[in-house]
Amino acid sequence: AQSVTQPDIHITVSEGASLELRCNYSYGATPYLFWYVQSPGQGLQLLLKYFSGDTLVQGIKGFEAEFKRSQSSFNLRKPSVHWSDAAEYFCAVGPTAAGNKLTFGGGTRVLVKP
Amino acid sequence: DAGITQSPRYKITETGRQVTLMCHQTWSHSYMFWYRQDLGHGLRLIYYSAAADITDKGEVPDGYVVSRSKTENFPLTLESATRSQTSVYFCASSALAGGTDTQYFGPGTRLTVL
């Protein structure tokens, strides 16, 4: 069965600094990969997704992610963090072998220091 | 308003009571999902539906019942609430198969079972 690992539970970053969130997956075929963001008290919003093609994917809010098949990774990056980027970030992979569903990672909570 | 809505946003109930959480989407998306979010577990799929009158179990279905008589509605019922069902519940929808398409999330329902 596929799985998604986000090794960092919490990350603290200073405003203006760069951010990288790690995501590793286990999947038997070419996966569909997603990054979602959850601001406090809200639902999840899609940041970006990768299905095929260029392995560097641009998303909303200045985020990008790179798919590296050899490392089974799909890390999320932002060159300069804003205070509004404080949120929880979830990596997800699909579809599952059992059906048309996503498997989510445990999430990484990002705190932004002024 | 267009989008996906959940009601109630907050609910406190007692052990043994029946509770129904409502989810409504205005996009006519075929697929709908119910997740629960708990600290240390990320998002876990409870049930999903590929179309009206078609539902299937997710990762943690025990103690929950769903129905989907209309495309736009996907209520989740806790038949006899337990303290372990205290959680934040998210509904989501997608136009295409859930593992390959963007899922759009509602704002969540925070349920407390006393």
mmCIF file of C-alpha atoms in Angstrom:
data_model
loop_
_atom_site.group_PDB
_atom_site.id
_atom_site.type_symbol
_atom_site.label_atom_id
_atom_site.label_comp_id
_atom_site.label_asym_id
_atom_site.label_seq_id
_atom_site.Cartn_x
_atom_site.Cartn_y
_atom_site.Cartn_z
ATOM 1 C CA ALA A 1 0.000 0.000 0.000
ATOM 2 C CA GLN A 2 1.160 3.481 -0.700
ATOM 3 C CA SER A 3 2.250 5.823 2.048
ATOM 4 C CA VAL A 4 3.317 9.421 2.485
ATOM 5 C CA THR A 5 5.864 10.629 5.019
ATOM 6 C CA GLN A 6 6.420 14.187 6.082
ATOM 7 C CA PRO A 7 9.446 13.897 8.353
ATOM 8 C CA ASP A 8 9.141 17.323 9.937
ATOM 9 C CA ILE A 9 6.203 17.810 12.283
ATOM 10 C CA HIS A 10 7.080 21.435 13.034
ATOM 11 C CA ILE A 11 9.265 23.960 11.276
ATOM 12 C CA THR A 12 10.012 27.477 12.464
ATOM 13 C CA VAL A 13 11.286 29.958 9.932
ATOM 14 C CA SER A 14 11.979 33.677 10.025
ATOM 15 C CA GLU A 15 9.959 35.972 7.827
ATOM 16 C CA GLY A 16 11.819 36.534 4.568
ATOM 17 C CA ALA A 17 13.797 33.317 4.860
ATOM 18 C CA SER A 18 13.418 30.380 2.514
ATOM 19 C CA LEU A 19 11.286 27.373 3.343
ATOM 20 C CA GLU A 20 11.501 23.749 2.269
ATOM 21 C CA LEU A 21 9.047 21.080 3.391
ATOM 22 C CA ARG A 22 9.914 17.474 2.782
ATOM 23 C CA CYS A 23 7.602 14.810 1.427
ATOM 24 C CA ASN A 24 8.545 11.220 0.678
ATOM 25 C CA TYR A 25 6.137 8.698 -0.773
ATOM 26 C CA SER A 26 5.922 5.024 -1.422
ATOM 27 C CA TYR A 27 4.005 4.144 -4.576
ATOM 28 C CA GLY A 28 4.147 1.363 -7.123
ATOM 29 C CA ALA A 29 3.545 3.431 -10.233
ATOM 30 C CA THR A 30 3.730 7.033 -11.328
ATOM 31 C CA PRO A 31 1.851 8.907 -8.644
ATOM 32 C CA TYR A 32 -0.392 11.914 -8.669
ATOM 33 C CA LEU A 33 1.120 14.257 -6.078
ATOM 34 C CA PHE A 34 -0.470 17.160 -4.257
ATOM 35 C CA TRP A 35 0.397 19.785 -1.678
ATOM 36 C CA TYR A 36 -2.411 21.319 0.373
ATOM 37 C CA VAL A 37 -2.288 24.122 2.930
ATOM 38 C CA GLN A 38 -4.535 24.516 5.945
ATOM 39 C CA SER A 39 -4.673 27.908 7.592
ATOM 40 C CA PRO A 40 -5.808 27.975 11.229
ATOM 41 C CA GLY A 41 -9.491 27.149 11.600
ATOM 42 C CA GLN A 42 -10.005 26.534 7.913
ATOM 43 C CA GLY A 43 -10.266 23.699 5.442
ATOM 44 C CA LEU A 44 -7.521 22.559 3.114
ATOM 45 C CA GLN A 45 -6.655 24.440 -0.049
ATOM 46 C CA LEU A 46 -4.673 23.084 -2.977
ATOM 47 C CA LEU A 47 -1.261 24.713 -3.442
ATOM 48 C CA LEU A 48 -0.085 22.695 -6.420
ATOM 49 C CA LYS A 49 -0.188 19.281 -8.030
ATOM 50 C CA TYR A 50 1.945 17.092 -10.241
ATOM 51 C CA PHE A 51 0.677 14.521 -12.693
ATOM 52 C CA SER A 52 3.298 14.388 -15.437
ATOM 53 C CA GLY A 53 5.615 16.554 -17.492
ATOM 54 C CA ASP A 54 7.973 19.144 -16.059
ATOM 55 C CA THR A 55 9.105 17.945 -12.669
ATOM 56 C CA LEU A 56 9.235 21.470 -11.246
ATOM 57 C CA VAL A 57 5.698 22.608 -10.548
ATOM 58 C CA GLN A 58 4.596 26.129 -9.768
ATOM 59 C CA GLY A 59 1.693 26.742 -7.453
ATOM 60 C CA ILE A 60 -0.220 29.519 -5.803
ATOM 61 C CA LYS A 61 1.179 31.940 -3.210
ATOM 62 C CA GLY A 62 4.711 31.683 -4.627
ATOM 63 C CA PHE A 63 5.191 27.994 -3.813
ATOM 64 C CA GLU A 64 6.877 25.436 -6.014
ATOM 65 C CA ALA A 65 7.594 21.733 -5.682
ATOM 66 C CA GLU A 66 9.972 19.370 -7.403
ATOM 67 C CA PHE A 67 9.212 15.755 -8.201
ATOM 68 C CA LYS A 68 12.254 13.507 -7.925
ATOM 69 C CA ARG A 69 11.407 9.989 -8.953
ATOM 70 C CA SER A 70 14.813 8.575 -7.942
ATOM 71 C CA GLN A 71 14.330 9.849 -4.389
ATOM 72 C CA SER A 72 10.559 9.281 -4.213
ATOM 73 C CA SER A 73 10.243 12.850 -3.054
ATOM 74 C CA PHE A 74 8.034 15.834 -3.758
ATOM 75 C CA ASN A 75 9.443 18.659 -1.649
ATOM 76 C CA LEU A 76 7.715 22.015 -1.371
ATOM 77 C CA ARG A 77 9.697 25.255 -1.433
ATOM 78 C CA LYS A 78 9.201 28.975 -1.117
ATOM 79 C CA PRO A 79 12.086 31.429 -1.565
ATOM 80 C CA SER A 80 10.857 34.069 0.888
ATOM 81 C CA VAL A 81 8.283 33.332 3.562
ATOM 82 C CA HIS A 82 5.599 35.794 4.624
ATOM 83 C CA TRP A 83 3.895 35.821 8.007
ATOM 84 C CA SER A 84 0.693 34.696 6.270
ATOM 85 C CA ASP A 85 2.399 31.416 5.317
ATOM 86 C CA ALA A 86 2.072 30.200 8.887
ATOM 87 C CA ALA A 87 -0.146 27.146 8.463
ATOM 88 C CA GLU A 88 -0.128 23.388 8.272
ATOM 89 C CA TYR A 89 0.976 21.795 5.019
ATOM 90 C CA PHE A 90 -0.069 18.379 3.793
ATOM 91 C CA CYS A 91 1.455 16.266 1.055
ATOM 92 C CA ALA A 92 -0.823 13.704 -0.587
ATOM 93 C CA VAL A 93 -0.475 10.923 -3.173
ATOM 94 C CA GLY A 94 -3.064 9.197 -5.298
ATOM 95 C CA PRO A 95 -4.807 7.238 -6.467
ATOM 96 C CA THR A 96 -4.779 4.466 -3.926
ATOM 97 C CA ALA A 97 -4.636 0.877 -5.053
ATOM 98 C CA ALA A 98 -8.012 0.313 -3.415
ATOM 99 C CA GLY A 99 -9.780 3.022 -5.341
ATOM 100 C CA ASN A 100 -9.909 6.626 -6.304
ATOM 101 C CA LYS A 101 -8.658 8.135 -3.081
ATOM 102 C CA LEU A 102 -5.782 10.151 -1.729
ATOM 103 C CA THR A 103 -3.339 9.176 0.976
ATOM 104 C CA PHE A 104 -2.264 12.151 3.097
ATOM 105 C CA GLY A 105 0.927 12.660 5.014
ATOM 106 C CA GLY A 106 0.801 13.617 8.678
ATOM 107 C CA GLY A 107 1.358 17.301 7.959
ATOM 108 C CA THR A 108 4.037 19.863 8.785
ATOM 109 C CA ARG A 109 3.137 22.875 10.881
ATOM 110 C CA VAL A 110 5.023 26.010 9.883
ATOM 111 C CA LEU A 111 5.577 28.835 12.335
ATOM 112 C CA VAL A 112 6.864 32.176 11.027
ATOM 113 C CA LYS A 113 8.963 34.373 13.300
ATOM 114 C CA PRO A 114 8.876 38.132 12.722
ATOM 115 C CA ASP B 1 -23.108 30.822 -2.561
ATOM 116 C CA ALA B 2 -21.007 28.562 -4.708
ATOM 117 C CA GLY B 3 -18.671 26.126 -3.061
ATOM 118 C CA ILE B 4 -18.764 23.500 -0.399
ATOM 119 C CA THR B 5 -20.383 24.119 2.950
ATOM 120 C CA GLN B 6 -20.629 22.157 6.159
ATOM 121 C CA SER B 7 -23.062 22.437 9.018
ATOM 122 C CA PRO B 8 -22.964 22.790 11.878
ATOM 123 C CA ARG B 9 -19.505 24.323 12.270
ATOM 124 C CA TYR B 10 -19.389 23.369 15.933
ATOM 125 C CA LYS B 11 -21.264 20.654 17.768
ATOM 126 C CA ILE B 12 -21.182 19.365 21.309
ATOM 127 C CA THR B 13 -23.031 16.153 22.044
ATOM 128 C CA GLU B 14 -23.129 13.388 24.587
ATOM 129 C CA THR B 15 -22.001 9.805 24.364
ATOM 130 C CA GLY B 16 -24.631 7.582 22.806
ATOM 131 C CA ARG B 17 -26.480 10.299 20.906
ATOM 132 C CA GLN B 18 -26.944 10.273 17.167
ATOM 133 C CA VAL B 19 -25.341 13.151 15.306
ATOM 134 C CA THR B 20 -25.551 14.092 11.654
ATOM 135 C CA LEU B 21 -23.032 16.338 9.963
ATOM 136 C CA MET B 22 -24.149 17.940 6.738
ATOM 137 C CA CYS B 23 -22.149 18.633 3.598
ATOM 138 C CA HIS B 24 -23.401 20.472 0.543
ATOM 139 C CA GLN B 25 -21.600 21.368 -2.683
ATOM 140 C CA THR B 26 -22.825 23.484 -5.549
ATOM 141 C CA TRP B 27 -20.481 22.334 -8.310
ATOM 142 C CA SER B 28 -22.262 19.061 -9.117
ATOM 143 C CA HIS B 29 -19.010 17.220 -8.455
ATOM 144 C CA SER B 30 -19.346 13.469 -8.765
ATOM 145 C CA TYR B 31 -17.001 12.558 -5.928
ATOM 146 C CA MET B 32 -17.434 13.471 -2.290
ATOM 147 C CA PHE B 33 -15.412 12.535 0.765
ATOM 148 C CA TRP B 34 -15.524 12.642 4.532
ATOM 149 C CA TYR B 35 -12.291 12.943 6.520
ATOM 150 C CA ARG B 36 -11.500 13.283 10.177
ATOM 151 C CA GLN B 37 -8.491 15.203 11.413
ATOM 152 C CA ASP B 38 -6.842 14.321 14.690
ATOM 153 C CA LEU B 39 -3.533 15.346 16.208
ATOM 154 C CA GLY B 40 -0.882 12.834 15.315
ATOM 155 C CA HIS B 41 -2.992 11.185 12.619
ATOM 156 C CA GLY B 42 -3.319 13.832 9.954
ATOM 157 C CA LEU B 43 -6.336 13.362 7.699
ATOM 158 C CA ARG B 44 -8.034 9.993 7.561
ATOM 159 C CA LEU B 45 -10.735 9.060 5.106
ATOM 160 C CA ILE B 46 -13.984 7.853 6.635
ATOM 161 C CA TYR B 47 -16.218 7.318 3.605
ATOM 162 C CA TYR B 48 -16.382 8.466 0.031
ATOM 163 C CA SER B 49 -18.899 8.507 -2.757
ATOM 164 C CA ALA B 50 -18.349 8.311 -6.492
ATOM 165 C CA ALA B 51 -21.897 9.369 -7.393
ATOM 166 C CA ALA B 52 -25.399 9.533 -5.986
ATOM 167 C CA ASP B 53 -26.305 6.224 -4.329
ATOM 168 C CA ILE B 54 -22.712 4.953 -4.582
ATOM 169 C CA THR B 55 -20.665 4.997 -1.384
ATOM 170 C CA ASP B 56 -17.651 3.119 -0.111
ATOM 171 C CA LYS B 57 -15.641 2.769 3.058
ATOM 172 C CA GLY B 58 -12.425 4.573 3.691
ATOM 173 C CA GLU B 59 -9.743 3.978 6.258
ATOM 174 C CA VAL B 60 -11.814 4.503 9.440
ATOM 175 C CA PRO B 61 -15.531 3.810 8.721
ATOM 176 C CA ASP B 62 -16.552 2.091 11.966
ATOM 177 C CA GLY B 63 -19.270 3.958 13.847
ATOM 178 C CA TYR B 64 -20.234 6.119 10.873
ATOM 179 C CA VAL B 65 -22.973 5.924 8.272
ATOM 180 C CA VAL B 66 -23.294 7.909 5.040
ATOM 181 C CA SER B 67 -25.888 8.357 2.378
ATOM 182 C CA ARG B 68 -26.023 10.198 -0.906
ATOM 183 C CA SER B 69 -29.471 10.474 -2.362
ATOM 184 C CA LYS B 70 -28.613 13.689 -4.202
ATOM 185 C CA THR B 71 -25.376 14.594 -5.944
ATOM 186 C CA GLU B 72 -24.940 17.786 -3.954
ATOM 187 C CA ASN B 73 -25.424 16.398 -0.445
ATOM 188 C CA PHE B 74 -23.362 13.907 1.511
ATOM 189 C CA PRO B 75 -24.407 13.687 5.168
ATOM 190 C CA LEU B 76 -22.336 11.807 7.727
ATOM 191 C CA THR B 77 -24.116 10.222 10.690
ATOM 192 C CA LEU B 78 -22.598 9.031 13.920
ATOM 193 C CA GLU B 79 -25.175 6.491 15.012
ATOM 194 C CA SER B 80 -24.113 6.385 18.665
ATOM 195 C CA ALA B 81 -21.419 8.925 19.366
ATOM 196 C CA THR B 82 -18.364 7.944 21.391
ATOM 197 C CA ARG B 83 -15.641 10.095 22.936
ATOM 198 C CA SER B 84 -13.150 8.721 20.424
ATOM 199 C CA GLN B 85 -15.180 10.408 17.688
ATOM 200 C CA THR B 86 -14.307 13.833 19.054
ATOM 201 C CA SER B 87 -12.521 15.340 16.084
ATOM 202 C CA VAL B 88 -12.624 17.882 13.304
ATOM 203 C CA TYR B 89 -14.537 16.568 10.306
ATOM 204 C CA PHE B 90 -13.921 17.756 6.774
ATOM 205 C CA CYS B 91 -16.024 17.175 3.726
ATOM 206 C CA ALA B 92 -14.470 17.438 0.278
ATOM 207 C CA SER B 93 -15.523 17.063 -3.324
ATOM 208 C CA SER B 94 -13.850 16.557 -6.680
ATOM 209 C CA ALA B 95 -15.067 16.523 -10.241
ATOM 210 C CA LEU B 96 -13.007 13.521 -11.258
ATOM 211 C CA ALA B 97 -11.690 10.500 -9.421
ATOM 212 C CA GLY B 98 -10.515 11.517 -5.984
ATOM 213 C CA GLY B 99 -6.989 10.278 -6.284
ATOM 214 C CA THR B 100 -6.243 12.105 -9.494
ATOM 215 C CA ASP B 101 -8.112 15.362 -9.228
ATOM 216 C CA THR B 102 -8.116 18.381 -6.966
ATOM 217 C CA GLN B 103 -10.264 17.958 -3.909
ATOM 218 C CA TYR B 104 -12.099 21.017 -2.605
ATOM 219 C CA PHE B 105 -12.569 21.089 1.132
ATOM 220 C CA GLY B 106 -15.259 22.533 3.299
ATOM 221 C CA PRO B 107 -14.437 24.623 6.392
ATOM 222 C CA GLY B 108 -14.840 21.714 8.780
ATOM 223 C CA THR B 109 -17.065 20.759 11.699
ATOM 224 C CA ARG B 110 -15.545 20.588 15.156
ATOM 225 C CA LEU B 111 -17.350 17.839 17.063
ATOM 226 C CA THR B 112 -16.961 17.276 20.784
ATOM 227 C CA VAL B 113 -18.442 14.180 22.378
ATOM 228 C CA LEU B 114 -18.759 14.421 26.151
#
